[in-house]
mmCIF file of C-alpha atoms in Angstrom:
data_model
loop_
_atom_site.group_PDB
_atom_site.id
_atom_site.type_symbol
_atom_site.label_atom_id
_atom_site.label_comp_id
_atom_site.label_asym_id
_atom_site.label_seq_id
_atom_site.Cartn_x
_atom_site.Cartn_y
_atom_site.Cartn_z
ATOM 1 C CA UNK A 1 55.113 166.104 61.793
ATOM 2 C CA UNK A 2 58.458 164.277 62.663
ATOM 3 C CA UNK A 3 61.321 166.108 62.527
ATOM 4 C CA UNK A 4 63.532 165.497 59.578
ATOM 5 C CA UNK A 5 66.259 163.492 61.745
ATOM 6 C CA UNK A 6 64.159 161.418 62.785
ATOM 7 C CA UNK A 7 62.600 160.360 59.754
ATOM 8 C CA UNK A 8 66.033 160.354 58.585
ATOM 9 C CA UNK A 9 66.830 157.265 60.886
ATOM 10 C CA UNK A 10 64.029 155.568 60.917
ATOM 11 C CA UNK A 11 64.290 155.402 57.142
ATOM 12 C CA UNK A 12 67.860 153.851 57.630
ATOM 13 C CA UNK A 13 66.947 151.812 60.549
ATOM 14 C CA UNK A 14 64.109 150.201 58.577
ATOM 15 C CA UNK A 15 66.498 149.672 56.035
ATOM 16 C CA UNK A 16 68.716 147.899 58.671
ATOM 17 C CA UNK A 17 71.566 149.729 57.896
ATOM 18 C CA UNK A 18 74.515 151.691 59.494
ATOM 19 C CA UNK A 19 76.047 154.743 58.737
ATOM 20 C CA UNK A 20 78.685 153.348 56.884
ATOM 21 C CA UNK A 21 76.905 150.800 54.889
ATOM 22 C CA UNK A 22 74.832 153.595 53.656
ATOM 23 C CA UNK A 23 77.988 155.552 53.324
ATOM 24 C CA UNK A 24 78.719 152.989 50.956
ATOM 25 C CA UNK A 25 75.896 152.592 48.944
ATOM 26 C CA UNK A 26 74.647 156.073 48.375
ATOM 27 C CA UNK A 27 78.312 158.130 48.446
ATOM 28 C CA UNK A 28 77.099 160.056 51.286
ATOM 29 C CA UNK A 29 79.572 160.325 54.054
ATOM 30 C CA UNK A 30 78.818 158.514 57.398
ATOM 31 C CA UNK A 31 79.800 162.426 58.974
ATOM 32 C CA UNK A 32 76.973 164.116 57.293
ATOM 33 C CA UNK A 33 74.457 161.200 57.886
ATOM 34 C CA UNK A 34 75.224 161.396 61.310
ATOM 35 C CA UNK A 35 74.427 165.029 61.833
ATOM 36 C CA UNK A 36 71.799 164.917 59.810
ATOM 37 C CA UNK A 37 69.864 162.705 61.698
ATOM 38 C CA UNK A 38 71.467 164.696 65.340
ATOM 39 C CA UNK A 39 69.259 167.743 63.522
ATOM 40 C CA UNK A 40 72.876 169.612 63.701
ATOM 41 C CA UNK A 41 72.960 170.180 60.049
ATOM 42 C CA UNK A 42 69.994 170.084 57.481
ATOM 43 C CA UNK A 43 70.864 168.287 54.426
ATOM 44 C CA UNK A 44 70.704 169.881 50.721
ATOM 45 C CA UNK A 45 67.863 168.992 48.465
ATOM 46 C CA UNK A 46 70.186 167.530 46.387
ATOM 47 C CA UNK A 47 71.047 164.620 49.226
ATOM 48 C CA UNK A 48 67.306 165.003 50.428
ATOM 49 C CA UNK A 49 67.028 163.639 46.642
ATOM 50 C CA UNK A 50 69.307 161.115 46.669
ATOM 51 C CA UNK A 51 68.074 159.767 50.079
ATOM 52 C CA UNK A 52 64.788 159.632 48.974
ATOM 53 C CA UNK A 53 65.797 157.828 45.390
ATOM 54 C CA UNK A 54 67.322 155.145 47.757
ATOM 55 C CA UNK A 55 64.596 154.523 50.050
ATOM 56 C CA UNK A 56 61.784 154.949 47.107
ATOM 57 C CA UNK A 57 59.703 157.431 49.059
ATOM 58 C CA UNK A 58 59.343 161.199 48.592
ATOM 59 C CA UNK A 59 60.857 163.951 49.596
ATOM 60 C CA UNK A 60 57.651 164.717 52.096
ATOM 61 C CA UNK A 61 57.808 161.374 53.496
ATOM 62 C CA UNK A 62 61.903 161.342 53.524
ATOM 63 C CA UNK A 63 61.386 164.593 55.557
ATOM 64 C CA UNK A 64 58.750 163.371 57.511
ATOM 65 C CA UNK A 65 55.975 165.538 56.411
ATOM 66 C CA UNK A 66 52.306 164.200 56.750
ATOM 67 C CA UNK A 67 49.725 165.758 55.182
ATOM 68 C CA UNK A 68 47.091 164.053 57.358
ATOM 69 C CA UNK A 69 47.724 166.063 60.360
ATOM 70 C CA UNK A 70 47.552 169.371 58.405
ATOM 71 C CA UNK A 71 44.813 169.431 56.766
#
């Protein structure tokens, strides 16, 4: 399992965006992105939601969850 900041970014760097284009496009400020993906801060479910609306995956795979290795 990832940890969540890391599947954060590589969510927005496969995306090929920066922090303030996705500022733009998803409301979410470029402040809280940024520690998000430093693991300073976790991020609400609410933005976990919205994050994962935007990039069309779950919330397991926005998190970086894999089942694979668990089971």
């Amino acid at each position: 399992m990832r940890n969540y900041g890391e599947s954060l970014r590589e969510f927005r760097l496969s995306k090929g965006k920066s922090f303030k284009e996705l500022e733009k496009e998803t409301g979410i400020s470029d402040a809280s992105l940024c520690r998000w993906e430093q693991g300073k801060v976790l991020p609400s479910i609410y933005f976990c939601e919205k994050l994962a609306d935007y990039y069309g995956v779950t919330l397991d795979e926005l998190i970086g969850r894999d089942f694979e290795t668990k089971n």
